[in-house]
Each structure stands twice: as C-alpha cells, then as structure tokens.
XYZ file of C-alpha atoms in Angstrom:
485
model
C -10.574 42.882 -14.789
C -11.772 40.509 -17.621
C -10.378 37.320 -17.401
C -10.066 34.609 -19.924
C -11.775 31.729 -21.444
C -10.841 28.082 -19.762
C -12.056 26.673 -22.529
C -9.731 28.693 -24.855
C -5.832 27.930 -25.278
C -3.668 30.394 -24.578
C -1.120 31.382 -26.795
C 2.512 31.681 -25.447
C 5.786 32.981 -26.367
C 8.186 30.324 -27.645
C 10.275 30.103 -24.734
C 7.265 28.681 -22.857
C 7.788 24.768 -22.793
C 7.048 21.314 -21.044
C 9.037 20.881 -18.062
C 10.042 18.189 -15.466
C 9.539 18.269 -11.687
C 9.143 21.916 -10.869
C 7.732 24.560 -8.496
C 6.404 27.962 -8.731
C 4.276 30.235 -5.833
C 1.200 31.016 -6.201
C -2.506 32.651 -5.323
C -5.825 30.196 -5.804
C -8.038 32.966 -7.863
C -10.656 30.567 -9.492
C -12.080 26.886 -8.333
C -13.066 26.171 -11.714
C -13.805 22.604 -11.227
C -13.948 20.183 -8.440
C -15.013 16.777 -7.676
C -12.595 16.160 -4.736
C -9.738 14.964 -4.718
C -9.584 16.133 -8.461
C -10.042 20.027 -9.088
C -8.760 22.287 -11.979
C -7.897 25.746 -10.183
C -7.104 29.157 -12.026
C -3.687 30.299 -9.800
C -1.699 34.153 -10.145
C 1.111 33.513 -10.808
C 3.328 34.775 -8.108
C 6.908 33.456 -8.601
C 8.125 30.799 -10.750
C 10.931 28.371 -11.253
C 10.309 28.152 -15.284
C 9.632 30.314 -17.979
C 5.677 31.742 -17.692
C 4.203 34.958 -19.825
C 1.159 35.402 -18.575
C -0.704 36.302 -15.209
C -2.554 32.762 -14.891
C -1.518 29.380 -15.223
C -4.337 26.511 -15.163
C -3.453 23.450 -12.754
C -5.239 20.197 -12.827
C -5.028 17.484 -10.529
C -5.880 15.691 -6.993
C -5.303 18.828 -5.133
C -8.083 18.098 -2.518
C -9.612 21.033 -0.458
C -8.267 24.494 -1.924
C -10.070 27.970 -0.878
C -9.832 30.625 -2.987
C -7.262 33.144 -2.255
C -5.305 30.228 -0.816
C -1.278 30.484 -1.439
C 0.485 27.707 -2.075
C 3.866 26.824 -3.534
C 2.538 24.521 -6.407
C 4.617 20.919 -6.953
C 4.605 19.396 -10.885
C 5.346 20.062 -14.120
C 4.327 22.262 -17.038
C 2.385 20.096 -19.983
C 0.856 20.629 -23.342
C -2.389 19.637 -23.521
C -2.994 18.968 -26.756
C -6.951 20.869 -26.327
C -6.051 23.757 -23.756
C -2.438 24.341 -24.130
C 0.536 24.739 -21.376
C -1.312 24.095 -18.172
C 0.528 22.930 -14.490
C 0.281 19.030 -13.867
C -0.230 19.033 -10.081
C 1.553 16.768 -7.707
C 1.744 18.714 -4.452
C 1.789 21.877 -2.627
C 3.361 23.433 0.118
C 1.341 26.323 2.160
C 3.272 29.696 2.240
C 3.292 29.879 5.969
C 2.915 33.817 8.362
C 5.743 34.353 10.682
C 4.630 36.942 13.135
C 0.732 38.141 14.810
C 0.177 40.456 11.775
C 0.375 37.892 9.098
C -1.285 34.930 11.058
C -4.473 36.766 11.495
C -3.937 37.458 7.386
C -3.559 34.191 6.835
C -6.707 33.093 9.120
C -8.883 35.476 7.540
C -8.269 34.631 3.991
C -8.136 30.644 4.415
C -12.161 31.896 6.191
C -10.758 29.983 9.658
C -14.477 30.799 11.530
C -12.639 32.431 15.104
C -14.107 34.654 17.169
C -11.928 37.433 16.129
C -8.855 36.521 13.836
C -6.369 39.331 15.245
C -6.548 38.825 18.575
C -6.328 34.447 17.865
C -3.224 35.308 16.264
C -1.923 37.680 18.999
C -2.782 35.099 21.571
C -1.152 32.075 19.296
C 2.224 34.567 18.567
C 2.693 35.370 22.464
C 2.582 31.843 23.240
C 4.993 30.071 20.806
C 6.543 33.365 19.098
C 7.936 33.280 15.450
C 7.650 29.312 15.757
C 3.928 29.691 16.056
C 3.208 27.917 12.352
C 6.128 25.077 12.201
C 4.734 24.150 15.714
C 1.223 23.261 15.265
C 2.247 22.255 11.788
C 4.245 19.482 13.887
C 1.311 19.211 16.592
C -1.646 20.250 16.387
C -3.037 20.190 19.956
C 0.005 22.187 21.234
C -3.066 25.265 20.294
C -4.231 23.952 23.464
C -1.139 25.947 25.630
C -1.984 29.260 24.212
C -4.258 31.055 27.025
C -7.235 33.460 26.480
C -8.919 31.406 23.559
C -12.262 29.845 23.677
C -13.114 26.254 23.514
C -14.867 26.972 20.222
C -11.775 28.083 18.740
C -9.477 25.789 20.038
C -11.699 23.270 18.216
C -12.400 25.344 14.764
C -8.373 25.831 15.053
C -7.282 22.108 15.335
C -9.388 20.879 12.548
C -7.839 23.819 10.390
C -4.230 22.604 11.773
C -4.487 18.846 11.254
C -5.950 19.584 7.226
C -1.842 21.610 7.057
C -0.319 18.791 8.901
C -2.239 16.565 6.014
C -1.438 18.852 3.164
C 2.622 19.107 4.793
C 2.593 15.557 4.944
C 1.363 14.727 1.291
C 3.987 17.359 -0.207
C 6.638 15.358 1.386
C 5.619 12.877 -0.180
C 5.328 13.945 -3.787
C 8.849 15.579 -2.919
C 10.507 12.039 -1.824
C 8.793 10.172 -5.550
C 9.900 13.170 -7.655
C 13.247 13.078 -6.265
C 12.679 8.871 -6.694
C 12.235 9.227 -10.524
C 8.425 8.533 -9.824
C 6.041 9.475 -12.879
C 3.149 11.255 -12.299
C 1.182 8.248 -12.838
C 2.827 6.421 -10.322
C 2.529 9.451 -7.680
C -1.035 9.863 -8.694
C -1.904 5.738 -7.524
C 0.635 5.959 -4.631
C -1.302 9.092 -3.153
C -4.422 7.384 -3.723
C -3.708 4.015 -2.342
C -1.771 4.744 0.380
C -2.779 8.350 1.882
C -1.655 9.494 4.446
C 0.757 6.101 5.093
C 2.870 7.245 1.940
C 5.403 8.917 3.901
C 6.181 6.471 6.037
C 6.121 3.793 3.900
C 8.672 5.790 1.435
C 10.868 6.075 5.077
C 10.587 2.944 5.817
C 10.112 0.419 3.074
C 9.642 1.376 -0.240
C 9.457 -2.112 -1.009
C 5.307 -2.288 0.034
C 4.612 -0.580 -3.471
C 5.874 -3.701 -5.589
C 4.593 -5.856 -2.386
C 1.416 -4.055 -3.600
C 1.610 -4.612 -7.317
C -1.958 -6.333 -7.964
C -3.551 -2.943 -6.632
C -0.961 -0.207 -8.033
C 0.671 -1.983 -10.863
C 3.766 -0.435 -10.023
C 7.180 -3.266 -11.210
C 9.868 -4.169 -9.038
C 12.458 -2.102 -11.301
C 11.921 1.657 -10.762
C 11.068 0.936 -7.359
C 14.398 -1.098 -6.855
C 16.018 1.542 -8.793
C 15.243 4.319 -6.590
C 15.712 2.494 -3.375
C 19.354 1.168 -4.757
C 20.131 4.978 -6.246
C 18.830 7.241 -3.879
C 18.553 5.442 -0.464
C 21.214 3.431 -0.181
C 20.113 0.052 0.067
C 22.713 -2.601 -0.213
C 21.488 -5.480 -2.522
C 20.913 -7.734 0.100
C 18.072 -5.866 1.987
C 16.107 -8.292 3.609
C 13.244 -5.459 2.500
C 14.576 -5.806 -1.280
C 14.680 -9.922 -1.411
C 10.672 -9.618 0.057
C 9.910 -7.222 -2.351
C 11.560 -9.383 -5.406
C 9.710 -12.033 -3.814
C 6.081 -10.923 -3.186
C 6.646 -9.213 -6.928
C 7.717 -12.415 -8.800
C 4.728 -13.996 -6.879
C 2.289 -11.864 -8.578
C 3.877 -11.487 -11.501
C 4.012 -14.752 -12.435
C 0.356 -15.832 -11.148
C -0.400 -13.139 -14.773
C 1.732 -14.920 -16.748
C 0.314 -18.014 -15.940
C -3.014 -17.089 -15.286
C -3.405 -19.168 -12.168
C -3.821 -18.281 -8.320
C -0.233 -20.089 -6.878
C 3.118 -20.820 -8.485
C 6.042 -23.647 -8.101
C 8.257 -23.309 -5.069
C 11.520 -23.266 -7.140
C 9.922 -20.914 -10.245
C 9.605 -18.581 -7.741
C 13.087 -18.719 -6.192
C 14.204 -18.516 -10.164
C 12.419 -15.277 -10.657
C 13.248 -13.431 -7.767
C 16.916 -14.296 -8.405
C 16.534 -12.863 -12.267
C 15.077 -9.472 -10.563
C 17.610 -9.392 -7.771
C 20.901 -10.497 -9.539
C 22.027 -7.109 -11.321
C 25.791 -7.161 -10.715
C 25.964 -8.996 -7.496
C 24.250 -12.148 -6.306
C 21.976 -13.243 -3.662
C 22.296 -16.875 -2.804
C 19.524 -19.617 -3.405
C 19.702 -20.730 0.438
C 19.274 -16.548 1.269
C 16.239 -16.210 -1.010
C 14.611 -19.429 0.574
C 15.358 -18.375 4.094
C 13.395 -15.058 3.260
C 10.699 -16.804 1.766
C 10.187 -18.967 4.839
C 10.262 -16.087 7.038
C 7.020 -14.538 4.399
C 4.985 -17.811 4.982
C 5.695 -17.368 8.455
C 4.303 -14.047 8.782
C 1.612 -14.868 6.322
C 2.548 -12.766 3.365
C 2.534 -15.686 1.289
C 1.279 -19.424 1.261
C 2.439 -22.555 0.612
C -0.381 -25.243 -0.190
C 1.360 -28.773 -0.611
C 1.068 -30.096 -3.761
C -0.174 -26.755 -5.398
C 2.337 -24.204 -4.761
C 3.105 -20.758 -3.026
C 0.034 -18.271 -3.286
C 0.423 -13.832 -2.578
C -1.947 -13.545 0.475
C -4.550 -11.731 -1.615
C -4.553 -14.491 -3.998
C -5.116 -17.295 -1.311
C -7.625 -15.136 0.511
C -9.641 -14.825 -2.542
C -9.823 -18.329 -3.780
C -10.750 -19.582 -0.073
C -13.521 -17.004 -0.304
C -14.810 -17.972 -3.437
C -14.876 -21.346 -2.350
C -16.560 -20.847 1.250
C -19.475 -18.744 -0.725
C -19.963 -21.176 -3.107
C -19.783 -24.141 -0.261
C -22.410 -22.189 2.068
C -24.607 -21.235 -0.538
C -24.988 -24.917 -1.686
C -25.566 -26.037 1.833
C -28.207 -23.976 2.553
C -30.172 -25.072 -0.093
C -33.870 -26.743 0.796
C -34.994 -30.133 -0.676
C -37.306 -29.608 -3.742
C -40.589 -30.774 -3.490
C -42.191 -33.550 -6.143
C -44.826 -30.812 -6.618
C -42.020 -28.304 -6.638
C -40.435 -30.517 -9.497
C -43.744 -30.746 -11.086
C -44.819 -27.455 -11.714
C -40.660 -26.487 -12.784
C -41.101 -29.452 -15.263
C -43.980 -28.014 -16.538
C -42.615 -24.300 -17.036
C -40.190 -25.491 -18.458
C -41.888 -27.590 -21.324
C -44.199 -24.160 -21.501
C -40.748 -21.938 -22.716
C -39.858 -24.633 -24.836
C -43.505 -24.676 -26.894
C -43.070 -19.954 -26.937
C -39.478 -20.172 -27.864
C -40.587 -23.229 -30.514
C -37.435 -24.873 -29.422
C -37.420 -28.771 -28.632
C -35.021 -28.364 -25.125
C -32.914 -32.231 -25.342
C -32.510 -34.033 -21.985
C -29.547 -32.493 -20.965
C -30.691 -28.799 -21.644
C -34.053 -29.479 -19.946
C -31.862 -30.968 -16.584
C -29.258 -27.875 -16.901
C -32.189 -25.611 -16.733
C -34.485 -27.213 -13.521
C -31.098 -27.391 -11.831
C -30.876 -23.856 -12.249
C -34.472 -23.555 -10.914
C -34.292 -25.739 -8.221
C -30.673 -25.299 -6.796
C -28.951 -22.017 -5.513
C -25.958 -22.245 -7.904
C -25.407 -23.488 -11.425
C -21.467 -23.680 -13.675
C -23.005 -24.082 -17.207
C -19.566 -25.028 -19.205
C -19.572 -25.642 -22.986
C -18.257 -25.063 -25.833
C -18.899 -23.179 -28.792
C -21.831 -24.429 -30.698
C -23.368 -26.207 -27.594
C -26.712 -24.505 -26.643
C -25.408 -22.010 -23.918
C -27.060 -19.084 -25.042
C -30.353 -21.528 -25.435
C -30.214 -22.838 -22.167
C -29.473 -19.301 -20.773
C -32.408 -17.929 -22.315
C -34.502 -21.044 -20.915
C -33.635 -20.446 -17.113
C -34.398 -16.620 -17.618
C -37.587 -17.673 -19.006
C -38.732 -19.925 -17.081
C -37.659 -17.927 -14.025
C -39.810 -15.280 -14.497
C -42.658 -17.328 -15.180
C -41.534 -19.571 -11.722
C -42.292 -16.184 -10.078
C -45.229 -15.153 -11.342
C -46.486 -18.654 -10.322
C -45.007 -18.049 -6.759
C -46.782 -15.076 -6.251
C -43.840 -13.686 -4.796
C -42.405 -10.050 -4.376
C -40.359 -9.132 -6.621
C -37.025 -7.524 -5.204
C -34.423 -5.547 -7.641
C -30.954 -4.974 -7.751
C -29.313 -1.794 -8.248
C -29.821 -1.651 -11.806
C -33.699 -1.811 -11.092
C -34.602 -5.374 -12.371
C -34.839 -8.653 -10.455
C -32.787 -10.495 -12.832
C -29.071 -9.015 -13.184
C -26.739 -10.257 -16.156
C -22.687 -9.338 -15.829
C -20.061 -10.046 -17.554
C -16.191 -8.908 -17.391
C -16.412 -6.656 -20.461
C -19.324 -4.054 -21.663
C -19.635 -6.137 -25.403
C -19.642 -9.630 -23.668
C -22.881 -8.100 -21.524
C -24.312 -6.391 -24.476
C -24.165 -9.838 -26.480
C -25.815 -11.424 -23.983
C -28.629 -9.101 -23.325
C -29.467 -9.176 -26.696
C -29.265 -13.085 -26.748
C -32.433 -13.171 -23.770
C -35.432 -11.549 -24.845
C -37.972 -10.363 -22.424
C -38.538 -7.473 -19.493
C -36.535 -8.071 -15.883
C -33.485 -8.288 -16.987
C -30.471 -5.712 -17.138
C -27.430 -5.984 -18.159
C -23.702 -4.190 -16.781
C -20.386 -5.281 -16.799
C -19.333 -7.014 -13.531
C -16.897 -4.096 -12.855
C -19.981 -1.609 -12.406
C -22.009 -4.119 -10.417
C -19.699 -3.953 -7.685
C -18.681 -0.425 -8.178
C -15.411 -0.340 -9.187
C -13.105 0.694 -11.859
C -10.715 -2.011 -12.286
C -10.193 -5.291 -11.262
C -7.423 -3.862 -8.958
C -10.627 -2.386 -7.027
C -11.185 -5.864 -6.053
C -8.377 -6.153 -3.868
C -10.750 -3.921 -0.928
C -13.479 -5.913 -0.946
C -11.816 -9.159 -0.590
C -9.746 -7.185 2.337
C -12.756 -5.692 3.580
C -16.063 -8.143 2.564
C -19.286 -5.639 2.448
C -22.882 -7.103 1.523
C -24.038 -5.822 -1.824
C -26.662 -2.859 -1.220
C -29.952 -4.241 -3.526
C -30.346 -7.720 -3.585
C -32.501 -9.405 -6.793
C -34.101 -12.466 -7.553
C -31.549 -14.276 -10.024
C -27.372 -12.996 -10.558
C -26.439 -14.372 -14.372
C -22.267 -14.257 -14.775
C -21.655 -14.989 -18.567
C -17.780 -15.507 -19.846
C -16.816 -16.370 -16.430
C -13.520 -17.698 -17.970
C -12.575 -14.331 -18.760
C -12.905 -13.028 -14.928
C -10.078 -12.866 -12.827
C -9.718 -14.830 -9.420
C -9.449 -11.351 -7.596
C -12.771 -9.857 -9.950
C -14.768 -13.425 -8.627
C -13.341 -12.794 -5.116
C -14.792 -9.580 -5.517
C-alpha cells in the first residue's frame, strides 16, 4: 500500500472542519517524528467523533512514548495548519484496554512487552484476576505480583510496562478534567509540563497552585477562578480561592511595578478587585489569609519594604549572598600586583589610541583587581570604552600570568551575556579581539525563558564550564528571577 506524503496537504471534502475538544480511536501506523515528549505520529483512523474522509489523520503533540501499532483513543481537536492542512492537535490518550487471555497476550505482543511467552503471561494474569485483569494493575501495578507461575524476569519487564499505563491513565485524566475546565491547549500543554504527574491531584485538590504558580506558567487568576467557581463548586470564600487571589496579585503586581515586593495594603486592594465579582470578601478575611501565607512561608513580609512571593524573596537573598561571598573572598592586591595592572592598562590605552581619564582607568583596575564590578552610566559616558579596556587588558593580565586558560561552554575564557540576542550582538561587536563569545543570558544557563529561572533558584546547580572573566551588559533589562538564575 502506498502511502502519502507528510509533507503534502491533504485535500478534504468540505464537511471536514476545525473542531473543539474531541476524541476519535485509533492505530499508531507511522512514528514520523520524535524528540520526546513531542512526536508527530501517522494514526488509522479507526472510529471517530467528527467528520474524517480519509484513512490517516496526522497528530502532533507531547504524546511521549508511542509504539507503533499502539491503539489509543486520541484526546484534542482537529486544526488547520495553515502548511499541512487538517491534522489532530494532541492533548491525551486513553489505551484501548483487552478484556479476556486471548486479547491480553494480543495486546502484549503488539505493545513488544519482552515475556517469556506472551500467551501463557496472559493466561496466568486472566486466571488470577479474571475480566478485571487490565483495570487492576492499571490501579496497582505490583498486584502482577499475586498471579502464580510467572518468572521474576517477567514480573519485572511487566511492572515497568504497567506503571508507563498507570502514567499514560493518569495524564488523560488530566487533559480530560482542563478540557472539561475550559483549559486551552496552551494552557494544558504548560500544565502537563510543569506539573507531571502531580496534575491530577493538584486539579482534585487545589486548582488554585496554577495561579499560585503564575511566574512559571503564566496562567491569570480568571480562567482558573472561572473553572473552579463553574465547574467545581467552590463558594467564593474558599480559603484556597482568597490564597490564590493573593499569591496572584503578589506577582502580578511585582510586573507592573517592576520591583521584587509590594505595599501591604496594595496587595489587600488587588486581591479584593480579583475576588469581588458579585459577592464580597471582607478586608479583615483577606488579611487573616494573608497572615496565615507568611506563616507558612508562601509569602514575606520585610518591614519597611513590603510583602515579597517566596520565589521573589528567595531570589533577591540569593543574589545578594553570591554577590556578598564572592566579595569576601577576595585576596589583597599586591603593590607589584597594582604595578604591573597599572601598566597594562596604560599599554591598551597607547593600542586602542584612547587617553583612559582617571575615573575610567580606576573602573577598569577595579575590574582587574576585585572579583566583582557594577559599571552604571549613562548614555554617552564611556561604557562601551571602559568595557573594551577590562577585556583588553584582561587578556593581556593572563598572558602575563602565565596561567591556564579555562573556557566556558561557549569555548572562550571570556563570556559576554546579555538578556536579548541584539543587546549581545552589539556588544560583541563593540570589543574587538579573540576570547571572547557572546550569547544571550537565557542560553548561558540553558533555558528558554526567564520562567526557566524559577528551577534553578528552587534547585541551585553549579554551572558545568567555568571561564576566566563573566561580562553581563544591560543588566537593567534582566529580571530579578533571570539574575537569581
């Protein structure tokens, strides 16, 4: 059988059309990319809830591990892509589960389960727990472990294979709860991603966490207050819905104001604007519930400041215990040490022709002689010159040390960042020279957004290469959380 081009849109009869939340069954024929979680899979079409014409449909999306020949009852939606046509926007799956010996060992076989011998597995699984067999392990794996006359081996090979269902079961609950929530599929797509296999629970328990989460989903307060109101019943005094307007207005307003904390009472102001749609919580119940946060450390007050989101607070103590340690480990500078920086530096001046004044030659032997240097000006002022200077005189420092040079993970000893790809690019081209490269801070720390952060704040790793010299240009334009990082 020929099958067709992916690369090709299909043509379809006019009844074929976008769709919302929907379903249909199908066969995995064709992995035709993967780069896990992501994957774009070529599925028979088997039985669907919408209007399809042909024998294939393309899906796309975080599908994770999929065999082919796999059957599935796909979650999503039908979209146009405006290249390839009507294709199936993924958002879950449910497996199309055997219900007697015959089919198990079908179903064992064809999802390659490696058993010693996959009818008489089934057999021994179908005596044991009957036409229950599936929905059981489903629910526990390790009951496998009461079925007699199997091997260790395959006890083993069939837990794994029962725990990655119980995964897949519990993720299609999930998209099942936020499409029935009035999530988009941009919102499922962060929630899945974030929160793994604690979605469910959190959507059972307190859907509130995604807005307490905001800084690393960007998720608002209003379709998640929406949903809980509409379609789980919470009244709209929830302690769980005050927290969430609180930890939400927190954040929110830390953007607007481009800060790290906010006022006591602006806070209290907001939350009441988000919570106050046809009934009222009281001032005294909204500071209550913010006491009770402080107390269990979801938020901080700092007198005199204001009330900082925990990942806010973390951050800026972080930044500020680096900075503090970094300074007080640094070693007195020898008068020889000052000598020979003195003279490098009156050596750049005479290459670059430039006559450094007394308070561009100072900014750049601090930079050579102490472990950290803030370089604030305005336009006009010389930064770029001075910049240029410490580079240059760096390098030649080194070559006077003798040392060994070491690189970071771009490959040269001196690294140059800054928050946006053009404010790097202007200042590469601003320091001429060899040793330097140049990325935005973003890919220095290897991550996408500043979001990303968040985790390494949470979870503080040491950077894998380690250079000579770390250059931060525009650091006005990074965020507290991007520093933090």
């Amino acid at each position: 059988m020929a099958y067709r081009d992916y690369t090709q849109p299909v043509i379809h009869d006019e009844k074929v059309q976008e769709t919302g939340p929907t379903h249909f069954l199908g066969r995995v024929r064709k992995v035709i990319f993967s780069n896990p979680p992501f994957a774009i899979l070529a599925v028979t079409v088997l039985k669907a809830d919408f209007e399809w014409d042909t024998e294939e449909i393309t899906v796309k999306g975080d599908v994770g591990q999929v065999n082919e020949g796999d059957e599935f009852e796909f979650e999503g939606q039908v979209v146009n892509n405006p290249r390839y046509g009507f294709e199936f926007d993924f958002s879950g799956f449910v497996h199309q589960l055997p219900h007697d010996a015959k089919e198990l060992a079908a179903f064992l076989k064809k999802n390659n389960v490696a058993v010693s011998d996959e009818k008489k597995v089934a057999k021994a699984i179908d005596d044991a727990l009957g036409e229950k067999a599936m929905s059981t392990l489903i629910g526990d794996a390790d009951a496998i472990e009461v079925v007699s006359g199997l091997s260790q081996k395959d006890i083993a090979t069939l837990k794994t294979f029962f725990n990655r269902l119980v995964k897949d079961d519990e993720a299609s609950k999930a998209n099942r709860q936020l499409m029935m929530l009035g999530f988009s599929a941009w919102m499922i797509r962060r929630l899945q991603e974030f929160y793994q296999r604690r979605l469910l629970k959190i959507l059972e328990e307190d859907i509130y966490q995604v807005v307490a989460d905001y800084e690393q989903l960007g998720i608002s307060f209003r379709p998640v207050d929406e949903a809980a109101r509409q379609y789980q019943d919470v009244a709209f005094d929830d302690p769980r819905r005050i927290d969430g307007a609180l930890l939400f207005a927190a954040q929110i307003l830390i953007r607007e104001n481009s800060g790290s904390y906010v006022a006591p009472q602006l806070l209290l102001n907001r939350a009441s604007q988000l919570l106050n749609q046809g009934a009222t919580v009281s001032q005294d119940t909204l500071a209550a519930r913010l006491g009770i946060l402080l107390t269990q450390k979801k938020l901080y007050h700092v007198p005199e400041r204001g009330i900082y989101p925990a990942l806010f607070f973390h951050a800026e103590n972080l930044i500020a215990s680096q900075l503090h340690q970094m300074m007080a480990a640094a070693q007195p500078v020898s008068a020889k040490r000052q000598k020979l920086i003195e003279k490098i530096v009156d050596q750049v001046a005479k290459e670059q022709k430039i006559t450094y004044d007394d308070q561009q030659k100072a900014a750049i032997k601090q930079a050579l002689e102490a472990p950290v240097l803030l370089l604030t000006g305005g336009p006009g002022t010389g930064k770029t010159t001075i910049l240029n200077g410490i580079v240059r005189a760096y390098r030649r420092l080194l070559k006077e040390d003798g040392q060994k040079l070491h690189a970071w993970s771009d490959g040269e000893p001196i690294q140059l960042v800054a928050p946006t790809g053009r404010a790097a690019k202007q200042a590469r081209q601003a320091i001429t020279g060899e040793g330097v490269a140049a990325s935005t801070i973003h890919h220095f720390l290897s991550i996408a957004t500043d979001n990303d952060a968040a985790r390494l704040i949470e979870k503080p790793a040491p950077l894998e290469n380690t250079g000579q010299m770390l250059v931060v240009d525009e650091m006005s334009m990074t965020s507290t959380l991007l520093m933090g990082g």
